[in-house]
Short mmCIF file of C-alpha atoms in Angstrom, two decimals:
data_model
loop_
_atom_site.label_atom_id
_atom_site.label_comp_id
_atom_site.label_asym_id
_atom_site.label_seq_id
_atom_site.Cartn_x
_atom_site.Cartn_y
_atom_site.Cartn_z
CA UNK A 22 8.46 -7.65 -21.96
CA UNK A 23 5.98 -5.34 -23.26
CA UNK A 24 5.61 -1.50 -21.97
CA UNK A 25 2.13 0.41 -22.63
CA UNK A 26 3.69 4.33 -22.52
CA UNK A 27 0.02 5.78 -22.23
CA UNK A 28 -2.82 3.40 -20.82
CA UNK A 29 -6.24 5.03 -21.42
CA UNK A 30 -7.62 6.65 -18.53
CA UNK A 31 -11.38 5.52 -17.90
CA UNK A 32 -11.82 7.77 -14.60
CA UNK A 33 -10.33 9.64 -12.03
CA UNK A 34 -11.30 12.36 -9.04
CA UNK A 35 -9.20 14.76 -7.45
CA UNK A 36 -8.82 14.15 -3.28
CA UNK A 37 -6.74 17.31 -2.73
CA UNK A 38 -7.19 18.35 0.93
CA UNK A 39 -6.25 21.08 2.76
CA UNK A 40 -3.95 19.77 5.70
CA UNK A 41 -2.80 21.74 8.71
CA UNK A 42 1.29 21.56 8.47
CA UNK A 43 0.96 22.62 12.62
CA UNK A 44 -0.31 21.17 15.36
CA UNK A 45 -3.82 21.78 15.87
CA UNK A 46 -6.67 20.99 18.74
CA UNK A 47 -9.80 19.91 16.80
CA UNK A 48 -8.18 19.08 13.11
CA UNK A 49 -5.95 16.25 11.37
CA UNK A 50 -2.49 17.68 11.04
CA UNK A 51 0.76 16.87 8.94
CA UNK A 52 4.02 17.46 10.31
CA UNK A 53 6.09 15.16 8.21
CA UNK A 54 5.95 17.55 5.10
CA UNK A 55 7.57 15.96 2.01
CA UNK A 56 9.26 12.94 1.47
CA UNK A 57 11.69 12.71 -1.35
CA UNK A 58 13.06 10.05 -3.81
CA UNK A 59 16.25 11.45 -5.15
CA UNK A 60 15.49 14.80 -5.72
CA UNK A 61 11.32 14.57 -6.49
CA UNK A 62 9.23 15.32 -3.48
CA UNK A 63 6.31 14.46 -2.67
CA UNK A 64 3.40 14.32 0.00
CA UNK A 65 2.08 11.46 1.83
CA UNK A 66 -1.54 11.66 0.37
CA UNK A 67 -3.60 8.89 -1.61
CA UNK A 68 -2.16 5.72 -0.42
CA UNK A 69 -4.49 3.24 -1.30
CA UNK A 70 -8.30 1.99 -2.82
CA UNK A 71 -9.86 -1.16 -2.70
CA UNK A 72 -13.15 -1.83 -4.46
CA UNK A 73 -16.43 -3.19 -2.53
CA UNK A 74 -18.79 -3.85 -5.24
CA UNK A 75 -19.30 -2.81 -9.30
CA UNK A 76 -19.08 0.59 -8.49
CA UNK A 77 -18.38 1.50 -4.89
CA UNK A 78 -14.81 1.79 -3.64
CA UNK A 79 -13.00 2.50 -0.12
CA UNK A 80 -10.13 5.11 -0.76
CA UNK A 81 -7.66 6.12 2.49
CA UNK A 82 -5.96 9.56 2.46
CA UNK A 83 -2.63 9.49 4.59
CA UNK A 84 -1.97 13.07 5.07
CA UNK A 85 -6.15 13.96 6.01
CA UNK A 86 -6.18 10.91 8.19
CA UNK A 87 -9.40 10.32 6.66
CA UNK A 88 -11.24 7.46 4.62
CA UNK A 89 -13.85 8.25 1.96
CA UNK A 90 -16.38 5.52 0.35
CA UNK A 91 -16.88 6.67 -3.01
CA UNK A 92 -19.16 5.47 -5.98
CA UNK A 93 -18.17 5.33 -9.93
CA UNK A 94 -20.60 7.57 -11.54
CA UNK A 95 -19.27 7.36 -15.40
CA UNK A 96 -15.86 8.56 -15.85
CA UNK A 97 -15.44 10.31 -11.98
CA UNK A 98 -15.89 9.07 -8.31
CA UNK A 99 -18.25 10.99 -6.16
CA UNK A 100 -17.59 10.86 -1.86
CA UNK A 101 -20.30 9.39 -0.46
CA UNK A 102 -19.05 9.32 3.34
CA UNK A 103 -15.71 10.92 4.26
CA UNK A 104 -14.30 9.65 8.02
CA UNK A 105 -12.10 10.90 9.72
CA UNK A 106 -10.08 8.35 11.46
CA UNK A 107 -10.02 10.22 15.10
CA UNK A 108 -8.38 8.04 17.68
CA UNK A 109 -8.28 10.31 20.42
CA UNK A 110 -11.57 9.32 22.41
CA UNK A 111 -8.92 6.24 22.70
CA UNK A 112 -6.29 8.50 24.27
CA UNK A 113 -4.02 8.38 21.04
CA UNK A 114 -3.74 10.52 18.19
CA UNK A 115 -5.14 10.34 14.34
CA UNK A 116 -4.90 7.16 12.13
CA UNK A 117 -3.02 7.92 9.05
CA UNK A 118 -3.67 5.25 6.92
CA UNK A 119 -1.10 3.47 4.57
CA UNK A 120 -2.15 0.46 2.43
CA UNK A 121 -5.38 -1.73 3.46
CA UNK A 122 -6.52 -5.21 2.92
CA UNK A 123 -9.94 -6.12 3.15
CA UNK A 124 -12.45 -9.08 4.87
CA UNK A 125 -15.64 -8.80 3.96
CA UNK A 126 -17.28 -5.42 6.01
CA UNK A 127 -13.84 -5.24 7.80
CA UNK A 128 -10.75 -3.07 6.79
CA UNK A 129 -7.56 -3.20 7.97
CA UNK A 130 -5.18 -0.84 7.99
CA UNK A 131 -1.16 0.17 8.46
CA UNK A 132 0.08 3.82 9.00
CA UNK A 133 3.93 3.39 9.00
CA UNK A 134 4.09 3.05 12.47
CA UNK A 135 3.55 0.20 15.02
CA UNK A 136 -0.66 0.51 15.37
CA UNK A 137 -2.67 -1.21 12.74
CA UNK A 138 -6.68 -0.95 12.95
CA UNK A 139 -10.01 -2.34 11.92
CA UNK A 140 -12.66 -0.26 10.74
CA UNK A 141 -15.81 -1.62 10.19
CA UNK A 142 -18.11 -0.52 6.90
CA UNK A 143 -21.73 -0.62 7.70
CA UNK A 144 -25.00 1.10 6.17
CA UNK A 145 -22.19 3.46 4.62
CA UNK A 146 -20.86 4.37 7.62
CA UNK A 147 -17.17 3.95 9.23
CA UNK A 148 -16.55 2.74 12.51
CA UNK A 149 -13.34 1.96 14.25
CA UNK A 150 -13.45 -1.51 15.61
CA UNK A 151 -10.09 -2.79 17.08
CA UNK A 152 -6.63 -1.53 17.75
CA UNK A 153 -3.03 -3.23 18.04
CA UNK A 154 0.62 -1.97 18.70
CA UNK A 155 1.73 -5.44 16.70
CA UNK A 156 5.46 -4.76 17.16
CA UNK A 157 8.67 -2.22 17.63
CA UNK A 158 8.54 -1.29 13.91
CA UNK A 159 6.88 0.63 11.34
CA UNK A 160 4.49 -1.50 9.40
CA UNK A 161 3.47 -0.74 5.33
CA UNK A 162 3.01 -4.03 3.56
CA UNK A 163 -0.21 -5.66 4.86
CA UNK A 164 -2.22 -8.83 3.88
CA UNK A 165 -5.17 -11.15 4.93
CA UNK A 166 -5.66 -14.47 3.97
CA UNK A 167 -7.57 -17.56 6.22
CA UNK A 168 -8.14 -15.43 9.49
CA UNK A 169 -4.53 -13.76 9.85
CA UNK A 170 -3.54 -10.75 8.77
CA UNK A 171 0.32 -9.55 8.04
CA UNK A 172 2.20 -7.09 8.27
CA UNK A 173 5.19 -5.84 6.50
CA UNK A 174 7.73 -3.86 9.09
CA UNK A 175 10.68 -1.19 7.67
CA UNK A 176 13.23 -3.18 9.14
CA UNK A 177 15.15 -6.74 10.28
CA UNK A 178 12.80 -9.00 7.68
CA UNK A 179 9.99 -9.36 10.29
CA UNK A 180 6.71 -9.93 9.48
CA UNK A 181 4.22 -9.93 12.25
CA UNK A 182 1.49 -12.41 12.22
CA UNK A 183 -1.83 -10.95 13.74
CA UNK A 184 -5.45 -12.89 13.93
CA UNK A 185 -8.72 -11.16 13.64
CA UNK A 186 -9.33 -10.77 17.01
CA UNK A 187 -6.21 -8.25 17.05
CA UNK A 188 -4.05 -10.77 18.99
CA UNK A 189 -0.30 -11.40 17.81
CA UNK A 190 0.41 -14.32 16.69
CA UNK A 191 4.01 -14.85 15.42
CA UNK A 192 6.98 -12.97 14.03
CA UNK A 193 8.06 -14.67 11.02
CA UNK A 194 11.52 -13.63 9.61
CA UNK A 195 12.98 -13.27 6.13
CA UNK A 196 16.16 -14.96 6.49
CA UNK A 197 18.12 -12.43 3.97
CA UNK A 198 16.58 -9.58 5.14
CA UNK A 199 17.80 -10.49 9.44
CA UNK A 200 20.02 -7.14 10.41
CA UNK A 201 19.32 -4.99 7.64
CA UNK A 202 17.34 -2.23 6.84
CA UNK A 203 15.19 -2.81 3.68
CA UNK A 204 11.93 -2.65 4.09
CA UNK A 205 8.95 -4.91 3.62
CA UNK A 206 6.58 -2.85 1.75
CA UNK A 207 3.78 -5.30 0.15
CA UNK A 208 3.87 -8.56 1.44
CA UNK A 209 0.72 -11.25 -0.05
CA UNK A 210 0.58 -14.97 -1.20
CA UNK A 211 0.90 -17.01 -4.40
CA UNK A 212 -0.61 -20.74 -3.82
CA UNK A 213 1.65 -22.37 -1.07
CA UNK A 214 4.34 -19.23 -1.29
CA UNK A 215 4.94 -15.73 -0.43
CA UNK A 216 6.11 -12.90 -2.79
CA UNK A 217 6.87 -9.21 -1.34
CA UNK A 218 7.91 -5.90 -2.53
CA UNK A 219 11.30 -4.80 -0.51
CA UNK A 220 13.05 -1.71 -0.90
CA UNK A 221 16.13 0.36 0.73
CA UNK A 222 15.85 4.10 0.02
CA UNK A 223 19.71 5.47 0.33
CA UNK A 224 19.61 9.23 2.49
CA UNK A 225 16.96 10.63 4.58
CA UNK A 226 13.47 10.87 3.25
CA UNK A 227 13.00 14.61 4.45
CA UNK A 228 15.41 15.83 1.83
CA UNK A 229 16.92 15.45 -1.16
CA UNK A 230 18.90 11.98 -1.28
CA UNK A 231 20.25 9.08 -3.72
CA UNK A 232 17.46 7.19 -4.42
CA UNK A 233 16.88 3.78 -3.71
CA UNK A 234 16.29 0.26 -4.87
CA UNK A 235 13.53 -2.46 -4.51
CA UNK A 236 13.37 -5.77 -5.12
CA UNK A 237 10.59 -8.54 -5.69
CA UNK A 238 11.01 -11.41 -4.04
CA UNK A 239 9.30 -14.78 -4.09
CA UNK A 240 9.81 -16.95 -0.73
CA UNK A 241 9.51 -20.72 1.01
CA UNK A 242 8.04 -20.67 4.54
CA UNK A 243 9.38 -23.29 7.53
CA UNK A 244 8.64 -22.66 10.51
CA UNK A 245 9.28 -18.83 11.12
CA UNK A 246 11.33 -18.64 8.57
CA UNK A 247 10.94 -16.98 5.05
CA UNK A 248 13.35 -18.48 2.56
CA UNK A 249 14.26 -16.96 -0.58
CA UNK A 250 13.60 -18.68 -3.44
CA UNK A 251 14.12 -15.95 -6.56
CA UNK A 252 14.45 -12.21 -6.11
CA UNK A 253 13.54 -9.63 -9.08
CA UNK A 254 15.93 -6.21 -8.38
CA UNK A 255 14.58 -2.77 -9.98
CA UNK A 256 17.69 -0.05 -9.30
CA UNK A 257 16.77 3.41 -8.31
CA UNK A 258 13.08 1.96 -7.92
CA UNK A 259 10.73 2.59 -4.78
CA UNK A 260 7.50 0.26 -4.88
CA UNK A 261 4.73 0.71 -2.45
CA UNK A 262 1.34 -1.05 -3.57
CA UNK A 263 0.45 -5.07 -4.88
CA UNK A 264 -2.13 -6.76 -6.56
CA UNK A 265 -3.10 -10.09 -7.28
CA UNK A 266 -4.86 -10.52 -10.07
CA UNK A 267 -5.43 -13.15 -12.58
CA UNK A 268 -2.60 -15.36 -12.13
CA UNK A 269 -0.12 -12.04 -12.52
CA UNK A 270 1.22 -9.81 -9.66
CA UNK A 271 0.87 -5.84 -10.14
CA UNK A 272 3.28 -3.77 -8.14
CA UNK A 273 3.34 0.18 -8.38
CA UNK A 274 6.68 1.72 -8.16
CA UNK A 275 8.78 5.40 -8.81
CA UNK A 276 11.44 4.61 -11.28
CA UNK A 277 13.79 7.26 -10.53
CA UNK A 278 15.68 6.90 -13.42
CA UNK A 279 13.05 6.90 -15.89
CA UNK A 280 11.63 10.06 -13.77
CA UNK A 281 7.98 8.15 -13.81
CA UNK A 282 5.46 6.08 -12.05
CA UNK A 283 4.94 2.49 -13.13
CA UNK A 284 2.92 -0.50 -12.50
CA UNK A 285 5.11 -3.46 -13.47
CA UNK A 286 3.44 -6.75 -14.02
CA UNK A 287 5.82 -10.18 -12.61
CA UNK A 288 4.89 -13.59 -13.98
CA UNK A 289 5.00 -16.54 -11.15
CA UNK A 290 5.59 -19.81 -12.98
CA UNK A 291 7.77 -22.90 -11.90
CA UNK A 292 8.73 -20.58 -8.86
CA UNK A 293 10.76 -18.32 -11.13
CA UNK A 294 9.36 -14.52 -11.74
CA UNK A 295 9.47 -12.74 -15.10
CA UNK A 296 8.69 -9.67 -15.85
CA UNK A 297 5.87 -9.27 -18.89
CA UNK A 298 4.94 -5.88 -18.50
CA UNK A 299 5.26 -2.41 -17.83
CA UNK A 300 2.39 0.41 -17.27
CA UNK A 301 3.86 3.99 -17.19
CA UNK A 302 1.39 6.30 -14.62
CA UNK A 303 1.55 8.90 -12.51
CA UNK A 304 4.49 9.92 -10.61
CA UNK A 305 4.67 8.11 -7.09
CA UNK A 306 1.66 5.79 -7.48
CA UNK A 307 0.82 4.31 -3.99
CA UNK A 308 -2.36 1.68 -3.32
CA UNK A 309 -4.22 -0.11 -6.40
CA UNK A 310 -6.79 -2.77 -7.51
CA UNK A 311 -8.20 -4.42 -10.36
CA UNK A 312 -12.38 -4.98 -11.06
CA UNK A 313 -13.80 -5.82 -14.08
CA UNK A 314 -10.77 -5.38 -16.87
CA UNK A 315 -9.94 -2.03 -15.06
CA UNK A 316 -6.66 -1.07 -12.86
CA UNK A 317 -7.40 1.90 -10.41
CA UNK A 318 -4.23 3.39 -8.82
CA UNK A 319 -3.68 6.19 -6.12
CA UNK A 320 -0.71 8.34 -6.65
CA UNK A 321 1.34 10.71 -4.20
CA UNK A 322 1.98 12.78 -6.50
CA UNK A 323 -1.39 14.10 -8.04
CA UNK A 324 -3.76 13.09 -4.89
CA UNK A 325 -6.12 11.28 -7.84
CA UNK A 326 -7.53 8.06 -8.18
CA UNK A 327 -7.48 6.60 -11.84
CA UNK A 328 -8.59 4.28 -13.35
CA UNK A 329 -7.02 2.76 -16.53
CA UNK A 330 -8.47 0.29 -19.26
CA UNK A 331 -6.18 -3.09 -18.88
CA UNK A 332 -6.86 -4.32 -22.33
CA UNK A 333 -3.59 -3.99 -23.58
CA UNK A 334 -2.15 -6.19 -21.04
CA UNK A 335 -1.07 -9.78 -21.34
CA UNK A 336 -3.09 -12.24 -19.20
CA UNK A 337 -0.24 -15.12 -19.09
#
């Protein structure tokens, strides 16, 4: 397994916003303040980007409740429409966006809580499309593939099946996972199985606590049912974002031992996972993609996007 210590930074841009910590009438607002793994804190901010083209992306930001489309000018990104994701015309409050998975024009989108959304990208312009409460959980993990979306929930191993026209579908259950707590925090495909990020953070988030650990874990579906076939445990580890890219599966994590962000690369073959390689980041890196030899990442800790050359990085 090879680790790359310092991967060469291409680009980045800096989405620090001001947030209300109050309530407020007319603004987004944050009342959750920090969240903590171990003893580092940090604030909900940039959770994820997904790119739409050579050199436009879609980056959410949690804490503003806002998305901004953004275009790769050299080594930065400049906004070129920031929305706000205001749901109250629809009697609820703001959207604050977790990870996203794309179809075509159409986003979707989680916000660790039971609503997930569709906004629709048109002429550069945002527009909020469809609504769901999919289940009694809090969704992260979220995935499209052949007209269904999924979503990941923080508890029990259930992963709610919904189709485009924002109707549920199924609950599908993780048969480890049935009466426990872990939570489903990336969730996608690789050819006829599934493979998900899962972690278990040990004390409450809003203060100082022990950690946590995640696994990877590559599973069988019958039925309803989600079979483990192989599962991949990092201790003291709390992953948030996947990619698929390439044959190889990118997860970002917070190795709290190693005091560091990573992206960890997991090898699929013969239905076993390896791991071939390590990317040391940012602290608390959230959402990321891959375009054109390039891994972009969002990260809690910093509020940037980067963007990091993948040349050093093994293809098989």
């Amino acid at each position: 397994m090879k680790t790359t210590n310092a991967a060469k930074v291409v680009a980045s841009a800096d989405f620090t916003a001001q947030v209300p910590n109050k309530r407020t009438l007319l603004r987004p607002y944050w009342l959750d303040g920090f969240f903590y793994f171990g003893d580092q804190k940090r604030v909900a901010t940039l959770t994820d980007i997904k790119h739409i083209g050579d050199d436009m992306s879609v980056v959410a930001h949690r804490e503003a409740a806002t998305l901004h489309l953004v275009k790769r000018i050299n080594d930065t990104y400049e906004t070129i429409t920031k929305f706000t994701i205001d749901m109250r015309r629809l009697s609820q409050r703001f959207f604050h966006p977790d990870l996203m998975a794309m179809n075509g024009n159409k986003i979707y989108m989680t916000e660790y809580g039971s609503r997930c959304i569709e906004v629709q990208l048109n002429d550069n312009r945002f527009r909020i499309t469809q609504r769901i409460h999919a289940g009694d959980y809090n969704y992260h993990g979220i995935h499209y593939e052949n007209g269904f979306i999924y979503l990941g929930a923080d508890r029990e191993g259930i992963v709610t099946i919904i189709n485009e026209c924002f109707k549920k579908v199924a609950d599908l259950q993780i048969d480890t996972l049935k009466g426990t707590n872990k939570r489903i925090k990336t969730f996608s495909s690789h050819q006829d199985l599934f493979i998900t990020g899962i972690d278990l953070p040990y004390g409450l988030s809003h203060k100082p606590n022990q950690g946590g650990d995640t696994w990877v874990s590559l599973l069988k579906k019958s039925g309803t049912t989600l079979t483990e076939i192989q599962t991949m445990k990092f201790r003291n580890c709390q992953v948030d974002g996947h990619k698929f890219h390439n044959g190889l599966h990118y997860f970002s994590l917070d190795d709290g031992n190693d005091r560091t962000g990573k992206i960890v690369v997991i090898k699929v073959k013969d239905e076993t996972l390896t791991l071939v390689h390590e990317i040391i980041c940012d602290d608390f890196p959230h959402g990321i993609d891959i375009l054109n030899g390039e891994l972009s990442y969002t990260s809690y800790a910093t509020s940037m996007l980067k963007t990091i050359s993948l040349s050093a990085t093994p293809l098989e």
